[in-house]
Short mmCIF file of C-alpha atoms in Angstrom, two decimals:
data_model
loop_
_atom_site.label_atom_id
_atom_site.label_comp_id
_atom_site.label_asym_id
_atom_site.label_seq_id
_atom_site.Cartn_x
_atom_site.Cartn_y
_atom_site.Cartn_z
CA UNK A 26 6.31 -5.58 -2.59
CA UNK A 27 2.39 -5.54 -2.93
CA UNK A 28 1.44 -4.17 -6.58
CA UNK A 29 -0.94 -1.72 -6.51
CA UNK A 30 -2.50 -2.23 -9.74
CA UNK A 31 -4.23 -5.55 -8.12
CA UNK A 32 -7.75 -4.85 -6.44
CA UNK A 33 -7.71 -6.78 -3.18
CA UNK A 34 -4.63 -8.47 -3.69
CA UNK A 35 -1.36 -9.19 -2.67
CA UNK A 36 0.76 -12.04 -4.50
CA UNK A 37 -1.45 -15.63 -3.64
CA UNK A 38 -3.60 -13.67 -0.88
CA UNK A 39 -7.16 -12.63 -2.02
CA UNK A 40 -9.69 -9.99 -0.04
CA UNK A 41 -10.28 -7.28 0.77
CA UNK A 42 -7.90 -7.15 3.71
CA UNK A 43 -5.10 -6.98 1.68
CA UNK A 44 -6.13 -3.68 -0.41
CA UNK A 45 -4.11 -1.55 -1.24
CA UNK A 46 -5.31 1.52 0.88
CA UNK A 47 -3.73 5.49 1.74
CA UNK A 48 -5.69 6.48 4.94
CA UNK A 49 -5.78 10.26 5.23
CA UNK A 50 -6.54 12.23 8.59
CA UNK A 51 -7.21 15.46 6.92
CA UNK A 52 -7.92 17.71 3.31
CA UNK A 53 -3.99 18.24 2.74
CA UNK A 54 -2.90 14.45 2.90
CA UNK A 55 -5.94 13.58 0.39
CA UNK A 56 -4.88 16.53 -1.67
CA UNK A 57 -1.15 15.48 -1.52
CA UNK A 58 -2.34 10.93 -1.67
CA UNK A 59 -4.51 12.29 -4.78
CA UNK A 60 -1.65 14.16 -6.12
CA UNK A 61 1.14 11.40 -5.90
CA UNK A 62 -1.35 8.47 -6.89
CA UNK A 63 -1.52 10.19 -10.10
CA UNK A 64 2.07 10.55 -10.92
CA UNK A 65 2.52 7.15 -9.87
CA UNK A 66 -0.65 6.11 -12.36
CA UNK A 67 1.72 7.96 -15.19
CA UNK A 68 5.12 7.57 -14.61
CA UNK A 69 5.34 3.91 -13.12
CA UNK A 70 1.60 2.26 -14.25
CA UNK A 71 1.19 3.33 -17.27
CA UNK A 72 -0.15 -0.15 -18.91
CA UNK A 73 -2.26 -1.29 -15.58
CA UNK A 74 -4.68 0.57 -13.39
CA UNK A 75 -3.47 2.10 -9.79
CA UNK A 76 -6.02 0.13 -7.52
CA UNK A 77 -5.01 2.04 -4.35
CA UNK A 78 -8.12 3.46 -2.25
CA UNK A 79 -7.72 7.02 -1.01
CA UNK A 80 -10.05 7.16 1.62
CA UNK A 81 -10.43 8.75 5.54
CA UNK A 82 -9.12 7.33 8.21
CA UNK A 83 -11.72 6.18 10.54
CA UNK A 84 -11.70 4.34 13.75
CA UNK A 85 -8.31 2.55 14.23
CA UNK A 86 -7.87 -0.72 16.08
CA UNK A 87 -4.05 -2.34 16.89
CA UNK A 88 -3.29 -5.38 15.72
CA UNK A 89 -3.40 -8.37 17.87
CA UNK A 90 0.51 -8.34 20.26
CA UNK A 91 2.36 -10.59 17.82
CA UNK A 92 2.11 -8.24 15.08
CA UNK A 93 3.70 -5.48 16.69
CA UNK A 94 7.01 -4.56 15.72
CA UNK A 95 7.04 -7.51 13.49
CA UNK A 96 10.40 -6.83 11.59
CA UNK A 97 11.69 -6.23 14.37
CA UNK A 98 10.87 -9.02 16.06
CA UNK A 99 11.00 -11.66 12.71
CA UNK A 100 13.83 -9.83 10.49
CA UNK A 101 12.99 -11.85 7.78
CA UNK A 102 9.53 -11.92 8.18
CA UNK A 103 8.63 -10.56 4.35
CA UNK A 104 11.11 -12.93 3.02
CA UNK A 105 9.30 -15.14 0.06
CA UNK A 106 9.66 -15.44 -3.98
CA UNK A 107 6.59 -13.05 -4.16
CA UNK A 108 8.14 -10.21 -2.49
CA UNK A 109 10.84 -8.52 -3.91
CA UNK A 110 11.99 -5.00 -4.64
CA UNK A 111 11.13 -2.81 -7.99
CA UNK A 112 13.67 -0.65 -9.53
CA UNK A 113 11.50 2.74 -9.91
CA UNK A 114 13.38 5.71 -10.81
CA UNK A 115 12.79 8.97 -9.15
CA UNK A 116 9.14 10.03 -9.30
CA UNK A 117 8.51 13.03 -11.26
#
């Protein structure tokens, strides 16, 4: 699970492409992104930073064919000592 307390960063992989990022397509998902970011900052982060950029989404572009439906096609594609899953509780 990428940790959203690293800037541009997730596990060994470095840049920017692997940011953690919430892209919102109008007012009410920023409001609600904002909102939840900030719960998450005090209930789960409190010691580290929340990294995650709330931003608009602009112009999209698919990934290249082989990364579609990539679980589905690889179904243990994430599998690797630096993923793993975090016991959060429910968030406030």
């Amino acid at each position: 699970m990428h940790d959203p307390t690293e800037k541009n960063r997730q596990g060994a992989d470095v840049g920017t492409q692997y940011r953690s990022a919430i892209f919102t397509h109008d007012d009410e998902q920023m409001r609600v992104a904002r909102d939840v970011t900030e719960r998450v900052q005090k209930q789960w982060w409190k010691e580290k930073r929340v990294e995650t950029e709330i931003v608009p989404a602009g112009e999209w572009w698919d990934a290249e064919r082989y990364h579609q439906l990539y679980l589905r096609n690889n179904p243990g594609g994430y599998e690797c000592p630096a993923h793993y899953v975090r016991g959060f509780g429910e968030l406030e």
